[in-house]
Amino acid sequence: MDVTPAPTPAVAPAATVPELLPEPKRLGVLSRLAPEPMKVVLNWGRRYSLWVFNFGLACCAIEFIAASMARHDFIRLGVIPFAPGPRQADLMIVSGTVTDKMAPAVKRLYEQMPEPKYVISFGACSNCGGPYWDSYAVTKGVDQIIPVDVYVPGCPPRPEALLQGILKLQEKIARESLADRYATAGSSVAQLTSGLVAPPAAEGAGK
């Protein structure tokens, strides 16, 4: 009897096991938050060093002054009142009725403040015109000319309301990202030089 051994079934070659590489060292799930400590420190500094530029226009300014006195003492919150001028201020508090005649001055002084800058609208007149909203000479809210971060309602608000508004603003500063706040799509050369004086023509350029 011819006994022929059965053919051995073909076996696929074993898959090549890749050489295990050492796992790179990571910060875990907190790796994406690596720049967070720097943002926290910068926001902490802005939060507790607000130099106030008071724009008192009417009776609400008296409540602002009361909030800065010893009884309420908003300096304990890191708010320094009465900055020498807009170039040294971080926070503008508009307290009182903004008229159309005063609106350009409010906007001009706001633009002179350095970035980052914040605005608290203090009182009904500053928020929406208050009892004078239908007057031909009253601006219907300071937010029509400058951006407002916190609104404090009341006519006039008590000093405690201003303290609450300052705390709300500090909470906003603590969690803000300046990159998101001031991110732009890019500026052209024409936009950057639009407000500059044109240089004199070079000698012999027209010859």
XYZ file of C-alpha atoms in Angstrom:
207
model
C 0.000 0.000 0.000
C 1.405 3.254 -1.067
C 1.195 5.577 1.887
C 1.682 9.166 0.890
C 1.849 11.672 3.688
C -0.962 14.170 3.606
C 0.084 17.599 2.459
C 0.711 19.992 5.229
C -1.756 22.853 5.113
C -0.201 26.156 4.323
C 0.136 28.373 7.310
C 0.158 32.108 6.886
C 3.333 33.666 8.129
C 3.032 35.135 11.540
C 2.347 38.849 11.512
C 5.400 40.863 12.235
C 5.110 42.327 15.690
C 6.207 45.949 15.525
C 8.896 46.948 17.899
C 7.396 48.665 20.899
C 8.525 52.256 21.156
C 8.723 54.017 24.457
C 5.605 56.068 25.193
C 6.422 59.755 24.928
C 6.100 61.654 28.142
C 2.972 63.755 28.235
C 1.134 65.954 30.666
C -1.941 63.774 30.404
C -5.301 65.399 29.901
C -3.862 68.687 31.158
C -1.463 68.977 28.208
C -3.928 71.146 26.314
C -4.058 73.515 29.288
C -0.327 74.153 29.419
C -0.676 77.911 28.754
C -3.504 78.191 31.280
C -1.339 79.236 34.280
C -0.010 82.275 32.423
C -3.529 83.318 31.428
C -4.679 82.925 35.016
C -1.836 85.104 36.330
C -2.451 87.874 33.777
C -6.202 87.874 34.360
C -5.635 87.868 38.116
C -3.494 90.989 37.790
C -6.098 92.781 35.668
C -8.888 91.668 37.970
C -7.490 93.262 41.101
C -5.864 96.395 39.697
C -8.673 98.282 38.001
C -7.883 101.989 37.757
C -11.199 103.771 37.395
C -11.838 106.712 35.124
C -15.053 108.154 36.491
C -17.323 109.819 33.960
C -19.866 111.325 36.352
C -22.586 113.161 34.443
C -25.540 113.387 36.835
C -26.886 112.220 40.205
C -25.523 108.648 39.788
C -22.045 110.113 40.208
C -22.893 110.865 43.858
C -23.597 107.156 44.417
C -20.291 106.313 42.757
C -18.481 108.685 45.112
C -20.287 107.093 48.060
C -19.093 103.652 46.932
C -15.499 104.887 46.986
C -15.755 106.314 50.507
C -14.912 104.530 53.748
C -18.369 103.053 54.378
C -18.371 100.880 51.240
C -14.689 101.132 50.282
C -14.421 99.458 46.890
C -10.643 99.816 47.113
C -10.702 96.573 49.113
C -11.852 94.872 45.895
C -8.770 96.065 44.026
C -10.471 99.065 42.411
C -8.420 102.265 42.490
C -10.624 105.343 42.007
C -9.922 108.563 40.155
C -7.178 107.720 37.682
C -5.196 110.816 36.651
C -6.458 110.516 33.103
C -7.786 108.073 30.512
C -4.278 106.897 29.562
C -3.777 105.497 33.069
C -7.275 103.945 33.397
C -8.521 100.400 32.858
C -12.188 100.882 33.725
C -14.592 103.627 32.743
C -17.728 104.007 34.865
C -20.313 106.110 33.058
C -22.722 107.361 35.712
C -25.457 109.715 34.642
C -27.347 111.012 31.639
C -25.359 110.939 28.405
C -26.547 113.678 26.089
C -25.878 113.801 22.368
C -23.608 116.785 22.982
C -21.543 114.858 25.568
C -21.425 111.581 23.599
C -18.410 112.538 21.407
C -16.377 113.402 24.531
C -17.246 110.049 26.132
C -16.178 108.185 23.008
C -12.972 110.205 22.574
C -11.853 109.589 26.161
C -12.724 105.895 25.876
C -10.542 105.605 22.787
C -7.634 107.149 24.713
C -7.731 104.362 27.309
C -5.170 101.572 26.774
C -6.186 97.995 26.064
C -7.566 95.951 27.700
C -10.266 98.329 28.909
C -13.689 97.835 30.409
C -16.878 99.856 30.834
C -19.582 99.782 33.507
C -22.833 101.564 32.687
C -24.097 102.801 36.048
C -27.732 103.806 36.328
C -30.832 103.847 34.165
C -29.866 107.050 32.330
C -26.574 105.557 31.205
C -28.194 102.205 30.381
C -31.095 103.374 28.221
C -31.756 107.065 28.751
C -33.771 106.559 31.931
C -36.707 108.909 32.468
C -35.343 111.083 29.648
C -35.274 108.347 27.013
C -37.747 110.227 24.783
C -35.837 113.497 24.887
C -34.443 114.824 21.621
C -31.093 115.565 23.320
C -30.444 112.335 25.289
C -28.466 109.357 23.960
C -30.541 106.185 24.367
C -27.810 104.311 26.205
C -24.052 104.721 26.310
C -23.725 101.355 24.538
C -24.671 103.145 21.325
C -21.245 104.804 21.251
C -18.910 102.505 23.263
C -19.048 98.801 24.206
C -20.347 98.071 27.716
C -19.285 95.085 29.828
C -21.624 95.379 32.836
C -24.931 97.197 33.291
C -25.980 98.328 36.773
C -29.727 99.120 36.876
C -31.403 101.639 39.156
C -32.355 105.292 39.333
C -30.067 105.953 41.023
C -28.476 102.630 42.030
C -27.219 102.264 45.562
C -23.466 101.932 46.185
C -23.990 98.220 46.929
C -25.245 97.789 43.374
C -21.995 99.214 42.046
C -20.036 96.809 44.253
C -22.040 93.929 42.775
C -21.352 95.217 39.267
C -17.630 95.360 39.993
C -17.694 91.767 41.240
C -19.487 90.681 38.054
C -16.875 92.455 35.952
C -14.062 90.771 37.887
C -15.657 87.382 37.269
C -15.763 88.189 33.566
C -12.105 89.265 33.546
C -11.065 86.098 35.389
C -12.368 83.809 32.636
C -11.744 85.910 29.536
C -9.302 85.137 26.768
C -7.658 88.210 25.296
C -6.800 86.237 22.169
C -10.512 85.721 21.520
C -11.392 89.273 22.506
C -8.889 90.984 20.233
C -8.502 88.396 17.475
C -8.852 89.901 14.032
C -8.767 88.490 10.553
C -5.778 90.645 9.737
C -5.236 94.234 8.738
C -4.055 95.529 5.423
C -1.242 98.008 5.022
C -3.740 100.648 3.936
C -5.708 100.214 7.173
C -2.596 100.424 9.310
C -1.325 103.581 7.641
C -4.653 105.322 7.038
C -4.260 107.723 9.956
C -0.601 108.550 9.371
C 0.872 111.591 7.676
C 2.184 110.792 4.233
C 6.004 111.007 4.042
C 7.482 113.762 1.897
C 8.366 112.891 -1.625
C 11.997 111.972 -2.218
C 14.163 114.496 -4.032
C 14.243 113.904 -7.737
C 11.271 111.544 -7.641
C 9.289 113.717 -10.045
C 12.131 114.306 -12.472
